PDB file of C-alpha atoms in Angstrom:
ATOM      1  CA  UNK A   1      -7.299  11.738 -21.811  1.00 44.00           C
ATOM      2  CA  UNK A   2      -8.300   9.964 -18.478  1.00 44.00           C
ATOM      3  CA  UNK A   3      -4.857   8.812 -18.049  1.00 43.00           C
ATOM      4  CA  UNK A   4      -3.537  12.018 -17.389  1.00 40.00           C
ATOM      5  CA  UNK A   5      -6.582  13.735 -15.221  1.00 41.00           C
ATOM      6  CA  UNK A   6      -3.747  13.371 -12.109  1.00 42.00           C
ATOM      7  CA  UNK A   7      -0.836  14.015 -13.867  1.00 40.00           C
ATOM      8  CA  UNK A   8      -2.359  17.245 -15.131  1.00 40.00           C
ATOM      9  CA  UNK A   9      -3.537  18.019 -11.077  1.00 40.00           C
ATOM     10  CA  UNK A  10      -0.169  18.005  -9.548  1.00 41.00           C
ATOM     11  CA  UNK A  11       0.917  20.119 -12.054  1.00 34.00           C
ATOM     12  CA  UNK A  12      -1.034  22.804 -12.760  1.00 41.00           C
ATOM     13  CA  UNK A  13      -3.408  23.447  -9.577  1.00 39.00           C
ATOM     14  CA  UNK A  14      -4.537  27.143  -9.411  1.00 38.00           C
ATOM     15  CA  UNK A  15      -7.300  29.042  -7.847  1.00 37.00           C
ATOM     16  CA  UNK A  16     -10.097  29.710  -9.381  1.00 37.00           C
ATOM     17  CA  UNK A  17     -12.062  32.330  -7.509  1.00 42.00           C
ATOM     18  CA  UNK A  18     -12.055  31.508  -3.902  1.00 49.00           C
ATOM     19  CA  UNK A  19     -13.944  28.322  -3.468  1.00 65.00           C
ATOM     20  CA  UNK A  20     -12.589  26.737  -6.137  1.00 64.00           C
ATOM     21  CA  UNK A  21      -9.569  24.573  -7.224  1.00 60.00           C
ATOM     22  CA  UNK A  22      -8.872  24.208 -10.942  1.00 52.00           C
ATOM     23  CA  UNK A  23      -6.997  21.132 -10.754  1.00 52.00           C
ATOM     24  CA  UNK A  24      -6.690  20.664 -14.843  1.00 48.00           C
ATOM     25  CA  UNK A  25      -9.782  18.344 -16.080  1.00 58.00           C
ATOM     26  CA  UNK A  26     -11.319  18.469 -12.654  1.00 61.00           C
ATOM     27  CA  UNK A  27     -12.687  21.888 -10.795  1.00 68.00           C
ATOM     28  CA  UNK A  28     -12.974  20.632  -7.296  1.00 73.00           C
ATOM     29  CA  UNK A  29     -14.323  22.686  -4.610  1.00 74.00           C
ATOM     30  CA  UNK A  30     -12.519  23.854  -1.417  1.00 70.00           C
ATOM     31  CA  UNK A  31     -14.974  22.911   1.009  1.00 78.00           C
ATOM     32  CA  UNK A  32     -13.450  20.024   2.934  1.00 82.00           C
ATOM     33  CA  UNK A  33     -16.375  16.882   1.698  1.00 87.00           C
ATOM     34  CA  UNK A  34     -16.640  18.183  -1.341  1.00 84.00           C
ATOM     35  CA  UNK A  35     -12.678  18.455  -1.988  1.00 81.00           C
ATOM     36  CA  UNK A  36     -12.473  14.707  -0.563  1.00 85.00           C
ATOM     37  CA  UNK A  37     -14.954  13.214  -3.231  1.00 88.00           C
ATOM     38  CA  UNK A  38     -12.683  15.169  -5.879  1.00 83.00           C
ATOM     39  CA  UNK A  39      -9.902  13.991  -4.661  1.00 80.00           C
ATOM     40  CA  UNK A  40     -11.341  10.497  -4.530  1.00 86.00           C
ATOM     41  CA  UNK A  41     -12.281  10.625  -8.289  1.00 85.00           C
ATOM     42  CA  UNK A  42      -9.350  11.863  -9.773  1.00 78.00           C
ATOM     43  CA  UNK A  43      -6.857   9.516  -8.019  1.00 79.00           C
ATOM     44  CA  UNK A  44      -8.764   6.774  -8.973  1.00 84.00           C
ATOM     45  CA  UNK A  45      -8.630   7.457 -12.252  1.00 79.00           C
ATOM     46  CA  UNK A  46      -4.709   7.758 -12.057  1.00 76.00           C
ATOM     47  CA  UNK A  47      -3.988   4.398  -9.834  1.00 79.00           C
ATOM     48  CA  UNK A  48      -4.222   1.895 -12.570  1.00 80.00           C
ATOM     49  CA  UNK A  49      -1.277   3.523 -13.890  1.00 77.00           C
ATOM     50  CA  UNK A  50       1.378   3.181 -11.583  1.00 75.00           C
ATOM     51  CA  UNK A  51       2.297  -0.737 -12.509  1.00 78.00           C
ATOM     52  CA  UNK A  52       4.129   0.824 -15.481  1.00 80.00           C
ATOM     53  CA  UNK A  53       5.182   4.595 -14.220  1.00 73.00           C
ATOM     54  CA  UNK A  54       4.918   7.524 -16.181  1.00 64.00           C
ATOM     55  CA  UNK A  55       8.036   8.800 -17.564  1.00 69.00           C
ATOM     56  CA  UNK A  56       7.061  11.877 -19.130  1.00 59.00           C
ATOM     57  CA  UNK A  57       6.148  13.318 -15.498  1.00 57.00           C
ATOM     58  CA  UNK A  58       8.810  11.274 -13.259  1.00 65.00           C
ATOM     59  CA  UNK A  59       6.524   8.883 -11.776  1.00 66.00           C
ATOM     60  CA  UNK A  60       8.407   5.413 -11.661  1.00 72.00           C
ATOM     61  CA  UNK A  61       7.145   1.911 -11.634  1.00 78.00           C
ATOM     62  CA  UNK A  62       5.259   0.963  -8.724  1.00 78.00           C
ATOM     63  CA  UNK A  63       5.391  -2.515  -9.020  1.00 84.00           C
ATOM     64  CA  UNK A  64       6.242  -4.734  -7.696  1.00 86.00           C
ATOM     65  CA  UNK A  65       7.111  -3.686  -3.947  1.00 85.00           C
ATOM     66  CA  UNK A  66       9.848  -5.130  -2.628  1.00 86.00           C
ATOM     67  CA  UNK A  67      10.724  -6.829   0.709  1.00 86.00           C
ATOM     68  CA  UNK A  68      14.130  -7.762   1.420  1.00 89.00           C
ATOM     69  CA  UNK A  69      13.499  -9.831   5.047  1.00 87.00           C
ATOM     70  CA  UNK A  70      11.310 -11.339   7.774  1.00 83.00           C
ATOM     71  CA  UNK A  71      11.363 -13.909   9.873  1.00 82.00           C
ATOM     72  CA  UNK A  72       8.158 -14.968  11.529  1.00 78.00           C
ATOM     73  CA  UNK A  73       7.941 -17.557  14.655  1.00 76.00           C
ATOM     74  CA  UNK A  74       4.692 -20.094  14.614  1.00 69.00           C
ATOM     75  CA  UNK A  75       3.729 -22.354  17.217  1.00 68.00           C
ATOM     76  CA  UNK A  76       0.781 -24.913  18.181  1.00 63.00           C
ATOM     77  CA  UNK A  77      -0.076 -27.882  18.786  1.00 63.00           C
ATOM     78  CA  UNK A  78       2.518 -30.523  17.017  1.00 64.00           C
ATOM     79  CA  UNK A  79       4.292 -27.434  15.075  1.00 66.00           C
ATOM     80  CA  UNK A  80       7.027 -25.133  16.074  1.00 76.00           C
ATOM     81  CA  UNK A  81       8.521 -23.534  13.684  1.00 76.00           C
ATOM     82  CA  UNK A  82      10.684 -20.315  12.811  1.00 83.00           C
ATOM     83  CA  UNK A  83      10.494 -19.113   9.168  1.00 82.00           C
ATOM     84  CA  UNK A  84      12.477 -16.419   7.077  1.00 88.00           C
ATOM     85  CA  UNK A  85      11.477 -14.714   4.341  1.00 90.00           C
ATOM     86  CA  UNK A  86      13.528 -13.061   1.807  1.00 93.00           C
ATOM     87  CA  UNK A  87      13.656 -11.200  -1.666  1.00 94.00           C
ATOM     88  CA  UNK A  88      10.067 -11.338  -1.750  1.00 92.00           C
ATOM     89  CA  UNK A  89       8.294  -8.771  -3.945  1.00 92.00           C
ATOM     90  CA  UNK A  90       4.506  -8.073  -3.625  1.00 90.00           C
ATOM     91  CA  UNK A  91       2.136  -7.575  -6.476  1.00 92.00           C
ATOM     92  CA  UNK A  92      -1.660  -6.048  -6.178  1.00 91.00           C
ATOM     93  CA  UNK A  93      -1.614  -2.807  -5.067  1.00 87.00           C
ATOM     94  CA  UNK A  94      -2.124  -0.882  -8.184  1.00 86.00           C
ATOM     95  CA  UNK A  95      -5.680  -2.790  -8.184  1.00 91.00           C
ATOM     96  CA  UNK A  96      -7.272  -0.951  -5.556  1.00 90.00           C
ATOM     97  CA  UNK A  97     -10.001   1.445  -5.472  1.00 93.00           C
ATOM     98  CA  UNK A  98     -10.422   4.439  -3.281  1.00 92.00           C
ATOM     99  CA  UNK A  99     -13.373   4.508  -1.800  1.00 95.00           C
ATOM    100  CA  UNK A 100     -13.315   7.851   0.314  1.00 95.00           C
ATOM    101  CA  UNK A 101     -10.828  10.439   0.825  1.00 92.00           C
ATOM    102  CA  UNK A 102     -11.780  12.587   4.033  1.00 93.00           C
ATOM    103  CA  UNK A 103     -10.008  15.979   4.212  1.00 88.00           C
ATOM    104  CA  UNK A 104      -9.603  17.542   7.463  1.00 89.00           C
ATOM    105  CA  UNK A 105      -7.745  21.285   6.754  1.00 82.00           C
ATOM    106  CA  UNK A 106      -8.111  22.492  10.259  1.00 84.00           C
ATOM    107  CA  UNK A 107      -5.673  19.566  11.438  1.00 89.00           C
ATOM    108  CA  UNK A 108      -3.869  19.616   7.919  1.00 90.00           C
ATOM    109  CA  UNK A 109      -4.831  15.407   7.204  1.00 92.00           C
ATOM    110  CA  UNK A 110      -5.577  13.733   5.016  1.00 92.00           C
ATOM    111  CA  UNK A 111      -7.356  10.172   5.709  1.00 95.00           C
ATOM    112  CA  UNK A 112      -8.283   7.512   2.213  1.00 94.00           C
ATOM    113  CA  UNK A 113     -10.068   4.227   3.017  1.00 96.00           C
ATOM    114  CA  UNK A 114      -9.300   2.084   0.093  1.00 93.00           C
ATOM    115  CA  UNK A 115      -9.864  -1.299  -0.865  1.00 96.00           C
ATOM    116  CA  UNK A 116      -6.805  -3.861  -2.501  1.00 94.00           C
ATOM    117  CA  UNK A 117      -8.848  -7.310  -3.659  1.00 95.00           C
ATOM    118  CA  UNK A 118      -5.891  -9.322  -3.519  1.00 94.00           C
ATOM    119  CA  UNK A 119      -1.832  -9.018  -2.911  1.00 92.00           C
ATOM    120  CA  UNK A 120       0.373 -11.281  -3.781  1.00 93.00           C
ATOM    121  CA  UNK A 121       3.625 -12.485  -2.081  1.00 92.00           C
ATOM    122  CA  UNK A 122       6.847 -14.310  -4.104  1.00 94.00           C
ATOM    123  CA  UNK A 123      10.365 -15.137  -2.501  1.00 95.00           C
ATOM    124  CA  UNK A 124      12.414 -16.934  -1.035  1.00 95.00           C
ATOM    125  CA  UNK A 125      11.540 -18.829   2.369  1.00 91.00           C
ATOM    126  CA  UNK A 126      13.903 -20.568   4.925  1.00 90.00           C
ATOM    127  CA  UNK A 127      12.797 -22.779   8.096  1.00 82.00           C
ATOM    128  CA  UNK A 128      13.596 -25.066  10.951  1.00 85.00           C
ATOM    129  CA  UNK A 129      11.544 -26.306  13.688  1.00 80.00           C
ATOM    130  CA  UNK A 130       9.476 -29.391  15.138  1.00 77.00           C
ATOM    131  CA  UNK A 131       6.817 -31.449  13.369  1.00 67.00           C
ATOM    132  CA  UNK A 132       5.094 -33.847  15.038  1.00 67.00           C
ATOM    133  CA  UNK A 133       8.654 -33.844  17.207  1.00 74.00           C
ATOM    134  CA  UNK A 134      10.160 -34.357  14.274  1.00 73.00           C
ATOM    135  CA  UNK A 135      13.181 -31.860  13.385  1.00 79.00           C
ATOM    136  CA  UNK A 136      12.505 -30.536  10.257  1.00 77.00           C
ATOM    137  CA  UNK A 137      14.458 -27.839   8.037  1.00 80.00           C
ATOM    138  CA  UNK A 138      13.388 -27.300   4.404  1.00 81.00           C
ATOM    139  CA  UNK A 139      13.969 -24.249   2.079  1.00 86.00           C
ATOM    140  CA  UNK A 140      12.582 -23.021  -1.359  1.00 88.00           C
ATOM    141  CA  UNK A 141       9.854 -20.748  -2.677  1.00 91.00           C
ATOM    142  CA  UNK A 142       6.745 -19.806  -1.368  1.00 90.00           C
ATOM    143  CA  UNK A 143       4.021 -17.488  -2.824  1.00 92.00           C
ATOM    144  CA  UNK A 144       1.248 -15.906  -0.139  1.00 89.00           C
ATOM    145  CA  UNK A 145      -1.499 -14.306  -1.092  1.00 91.00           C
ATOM    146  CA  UNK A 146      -3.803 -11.711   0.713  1.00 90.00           C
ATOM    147  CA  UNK A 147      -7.682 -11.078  -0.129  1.00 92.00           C
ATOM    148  CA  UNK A 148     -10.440  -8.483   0.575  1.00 93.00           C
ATOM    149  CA  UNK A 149      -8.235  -5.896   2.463  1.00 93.00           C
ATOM    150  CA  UNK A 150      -9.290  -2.922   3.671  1.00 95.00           C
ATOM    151  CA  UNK A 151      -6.945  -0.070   4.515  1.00 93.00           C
ATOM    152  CA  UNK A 152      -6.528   3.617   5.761  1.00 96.00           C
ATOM    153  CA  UNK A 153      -3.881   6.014   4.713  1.00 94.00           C
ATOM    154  CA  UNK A 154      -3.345   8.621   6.532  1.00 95.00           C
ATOM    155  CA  UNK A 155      -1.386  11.945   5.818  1.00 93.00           C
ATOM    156  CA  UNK A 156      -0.426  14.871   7.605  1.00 93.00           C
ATOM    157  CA  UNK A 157       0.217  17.724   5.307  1.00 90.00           C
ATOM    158  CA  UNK A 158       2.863  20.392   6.139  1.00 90.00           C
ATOM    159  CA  UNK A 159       4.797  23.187   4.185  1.00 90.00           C
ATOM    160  CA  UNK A 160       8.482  23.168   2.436  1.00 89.00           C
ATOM    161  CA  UNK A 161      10.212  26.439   1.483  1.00 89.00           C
ATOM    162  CA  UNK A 162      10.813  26.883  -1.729  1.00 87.00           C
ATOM    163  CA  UNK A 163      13.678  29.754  -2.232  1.00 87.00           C
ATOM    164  CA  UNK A 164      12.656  32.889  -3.453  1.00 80.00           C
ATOM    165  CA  UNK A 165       8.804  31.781  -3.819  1.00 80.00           C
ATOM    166  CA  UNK A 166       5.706  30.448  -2.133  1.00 85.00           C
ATOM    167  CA  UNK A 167       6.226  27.186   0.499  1.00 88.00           C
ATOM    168  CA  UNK A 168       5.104  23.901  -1.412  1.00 84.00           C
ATOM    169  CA  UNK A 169       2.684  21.421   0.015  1.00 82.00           C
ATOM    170  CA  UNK A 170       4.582  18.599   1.635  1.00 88.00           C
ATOM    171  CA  UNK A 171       4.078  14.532   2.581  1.00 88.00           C
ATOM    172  CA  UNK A 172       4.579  15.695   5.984  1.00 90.00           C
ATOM    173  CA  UNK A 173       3.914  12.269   7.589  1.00 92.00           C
ATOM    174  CA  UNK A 174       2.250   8.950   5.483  1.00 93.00           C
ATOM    175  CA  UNK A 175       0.722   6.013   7.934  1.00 94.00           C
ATOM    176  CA  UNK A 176      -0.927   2.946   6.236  1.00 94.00           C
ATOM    177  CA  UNK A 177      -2.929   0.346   8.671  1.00 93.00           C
ATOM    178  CA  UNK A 178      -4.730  -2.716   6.607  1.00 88.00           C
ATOM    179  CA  UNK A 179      -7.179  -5.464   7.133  1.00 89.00           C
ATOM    180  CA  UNK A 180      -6.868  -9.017   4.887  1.00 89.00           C
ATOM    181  CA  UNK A 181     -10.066 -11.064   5.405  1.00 90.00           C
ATOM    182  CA  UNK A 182      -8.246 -13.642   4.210  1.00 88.00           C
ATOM    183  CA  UNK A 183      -4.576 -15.469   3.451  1.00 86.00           C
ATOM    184  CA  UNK A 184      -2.961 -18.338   1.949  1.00 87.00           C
ATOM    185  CA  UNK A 185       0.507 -19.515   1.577  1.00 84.00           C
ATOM    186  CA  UNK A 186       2.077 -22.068   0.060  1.00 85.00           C
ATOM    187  CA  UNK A 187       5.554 -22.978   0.595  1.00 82.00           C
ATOM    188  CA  UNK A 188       7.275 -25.090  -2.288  1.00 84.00           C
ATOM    189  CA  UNK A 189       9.985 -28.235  -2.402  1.00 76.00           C
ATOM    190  CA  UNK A 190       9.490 -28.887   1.391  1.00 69.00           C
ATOM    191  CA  UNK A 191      11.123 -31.686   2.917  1.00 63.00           C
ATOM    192  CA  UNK A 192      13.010 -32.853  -0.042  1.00 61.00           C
ATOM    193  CA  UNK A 193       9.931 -33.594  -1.852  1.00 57.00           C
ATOM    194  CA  UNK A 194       8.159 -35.498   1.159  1.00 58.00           C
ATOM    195  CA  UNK A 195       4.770 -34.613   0.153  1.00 66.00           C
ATOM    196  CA  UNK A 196       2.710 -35.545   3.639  1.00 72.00           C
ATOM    197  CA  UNK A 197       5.257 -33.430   5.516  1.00 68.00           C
ATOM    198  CA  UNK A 198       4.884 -30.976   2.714  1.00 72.00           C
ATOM    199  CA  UNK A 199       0.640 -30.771   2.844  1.00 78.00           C
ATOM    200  CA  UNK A 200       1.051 -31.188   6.543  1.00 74.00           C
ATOM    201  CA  UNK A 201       2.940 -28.228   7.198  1.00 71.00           C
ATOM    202  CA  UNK A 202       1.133 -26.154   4.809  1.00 77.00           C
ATOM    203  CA  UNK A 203      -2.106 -27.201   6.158  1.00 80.00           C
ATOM    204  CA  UNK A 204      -1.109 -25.982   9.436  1.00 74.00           C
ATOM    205  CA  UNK A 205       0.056 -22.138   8.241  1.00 74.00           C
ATOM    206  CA  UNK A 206      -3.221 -22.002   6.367  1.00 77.00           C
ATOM    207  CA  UNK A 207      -5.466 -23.203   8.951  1.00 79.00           C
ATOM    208  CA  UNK A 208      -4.245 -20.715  11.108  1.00 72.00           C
ATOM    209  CA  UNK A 209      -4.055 -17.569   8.461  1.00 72.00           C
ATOM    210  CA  UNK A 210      -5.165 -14.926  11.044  1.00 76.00           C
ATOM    211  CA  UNK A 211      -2.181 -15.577  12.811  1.00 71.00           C
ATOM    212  CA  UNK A 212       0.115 -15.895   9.707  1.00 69.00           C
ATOM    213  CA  UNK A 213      -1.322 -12.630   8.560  1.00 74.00           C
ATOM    214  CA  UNK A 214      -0.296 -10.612  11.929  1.00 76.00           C
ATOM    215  CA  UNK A 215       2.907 -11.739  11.676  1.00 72.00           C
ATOM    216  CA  UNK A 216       3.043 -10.309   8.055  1.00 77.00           C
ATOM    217  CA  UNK A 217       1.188  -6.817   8.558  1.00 83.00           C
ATOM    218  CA  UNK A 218       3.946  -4.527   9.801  1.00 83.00           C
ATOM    219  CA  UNK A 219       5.820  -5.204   6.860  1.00 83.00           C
ATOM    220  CA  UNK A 220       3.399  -5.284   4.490  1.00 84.00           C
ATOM    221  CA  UNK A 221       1.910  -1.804   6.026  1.00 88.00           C
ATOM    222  CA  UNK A 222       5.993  -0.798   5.422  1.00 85.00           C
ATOM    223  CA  UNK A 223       6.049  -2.104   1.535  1.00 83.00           C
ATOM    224  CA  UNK A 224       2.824  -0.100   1.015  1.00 85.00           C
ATOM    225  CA  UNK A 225       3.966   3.049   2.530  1.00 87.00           C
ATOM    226  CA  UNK A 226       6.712   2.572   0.780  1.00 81.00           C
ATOM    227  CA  UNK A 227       4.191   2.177  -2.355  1.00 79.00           C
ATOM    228  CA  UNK A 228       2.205   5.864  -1.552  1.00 82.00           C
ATOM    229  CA  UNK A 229       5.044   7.811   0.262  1.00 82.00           C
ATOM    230  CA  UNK A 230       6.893   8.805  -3.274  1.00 75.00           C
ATOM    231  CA  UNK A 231       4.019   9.699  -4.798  1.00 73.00           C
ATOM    232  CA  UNK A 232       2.456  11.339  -2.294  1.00 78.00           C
ATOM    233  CA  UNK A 233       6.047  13.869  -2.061  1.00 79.00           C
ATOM    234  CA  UNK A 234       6.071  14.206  -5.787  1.00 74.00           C
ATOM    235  CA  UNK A 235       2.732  14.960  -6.282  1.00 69.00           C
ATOM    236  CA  UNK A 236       2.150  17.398  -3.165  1.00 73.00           C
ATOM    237  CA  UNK A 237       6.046  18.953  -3.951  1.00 73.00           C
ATOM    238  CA  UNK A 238       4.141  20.528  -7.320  1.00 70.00           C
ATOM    239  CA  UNK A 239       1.540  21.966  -5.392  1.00 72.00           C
ATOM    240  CA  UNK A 240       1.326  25.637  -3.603  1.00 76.00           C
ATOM    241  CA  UNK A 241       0.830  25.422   0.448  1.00 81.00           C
ATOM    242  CA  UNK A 242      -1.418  28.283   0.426  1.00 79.00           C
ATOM    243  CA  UNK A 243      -3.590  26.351  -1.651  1.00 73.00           C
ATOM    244  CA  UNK A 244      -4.587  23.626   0.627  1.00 74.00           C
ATOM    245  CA  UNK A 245      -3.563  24.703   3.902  1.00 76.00           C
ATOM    246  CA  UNK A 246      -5.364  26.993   6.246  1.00 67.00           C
ATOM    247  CA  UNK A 247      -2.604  28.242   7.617  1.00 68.00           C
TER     248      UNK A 247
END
């Protein structure tokens, strides 16, 4: 019955009494905190979910993201390259664990700190640069992976008419900002199959992963809104304003 705790939330959320929300298996209170650690439970108990969607109540797959493009520019010491990245779809996110949700009604926000153990990268990758002075230009597939990441999500909550009835609860606005403490990459078939160019390269990218995992953030923090935003509309479009919202 766990499986659909959430489902049943963005359903079927009523009052009851005044301090009270009877959101389906789970009474949470009003009072901001205590609303939060609710909030925190029941979602949790819906995430692992979303890899496979849930039909029944028009929740899609959520996995795997999907990236379509980025090119990212690397330079130091003997290596200059410029690298694109394409098709690449990211796996992982459907692991992670909320582990506070933080409900502010007087400024309408919502802010989750969640952890994601690992996400992993697959595509296509592209480059050209200098080794060693050495033009080099190789192509393939590369996989990346990202560990121990902490992230917010934050959302602004807002109100959408609904004709002839009471406004709905809306995704207003959804931000996501993460932290990896750590990456890897490894980039396949380099150098038609010259294997010390091949470890030397890859040596270099994961020696300097810090760097390799700035140059990856904004679109990662994209692919991951792009993982919460629909859910967050669907689930809050079910909901009554006047619920949530103090004004």
């Amino acid at each position: 019955m766990r499986r659909i705790f959430f489902l049943v939330i963005v359903i079927n959320v009523v009052y009851s009494e005044k301090s009270f929300l009877n959101l389906g298996s789970f009474v949470c209170p009003r009072e901001d905190k205590a609303l939060g650690r609710c909030l925190r439970d029941a979602l949790n108990s819906y995430i692992p979910q979303l890899v496979t969607g849930v039909p029944e109540f028009d929740v899609p797959p959520c996995e795997p993201l999907f990236i379509p493009t980025m090119t990212i520019e690397q330079s130091g010491g003997p290596v200059a390259v410029v690298s694109s990245y394409t098709d690449i779809t990211v796996r992982g996110p459907s692991t992670m664990k909320i582990k506070t949700i933080n409900v502010d009604s007087s400024k309408n926000e919502i802010v989750a700190k969640l952890h994601i153990p690992e996400l992993k990268l697959k595509g296509n990758y592209d480059l050209k640069g200098k080794l060693l002075m050495i033009p080099i230009e190789a192509s393939g597939k590369f996989i990346a992976k990202y560990g121990n990441i902490d992230a917010t999500v934050t959302i602004i909550l807002g109100r959408r008419p609904r004709p002839g009835g009471v406004d709905a609860l809306a995704c207003q606005d959804l931000d996501v900002k993460f932290h990896a403490g750590h990456a890897s990459v490894k980039l396949d078939n380099m150098f038609g199959g010259d294997g010390d160019l091949g470890r030397a390269l890859n040596k270099f990218l994961n020696e300097n992963w810090e760097q390799l995992s700035q140059e990856f953030q904004v679109p990662i923090e994209k692919a991951l809104r792009d993982f919460f935003k629909p859910l967050a509309d669907h689930s809050f479009g079910t909901l009554n304003a006047d619920d949530i919202l103090l004004t």
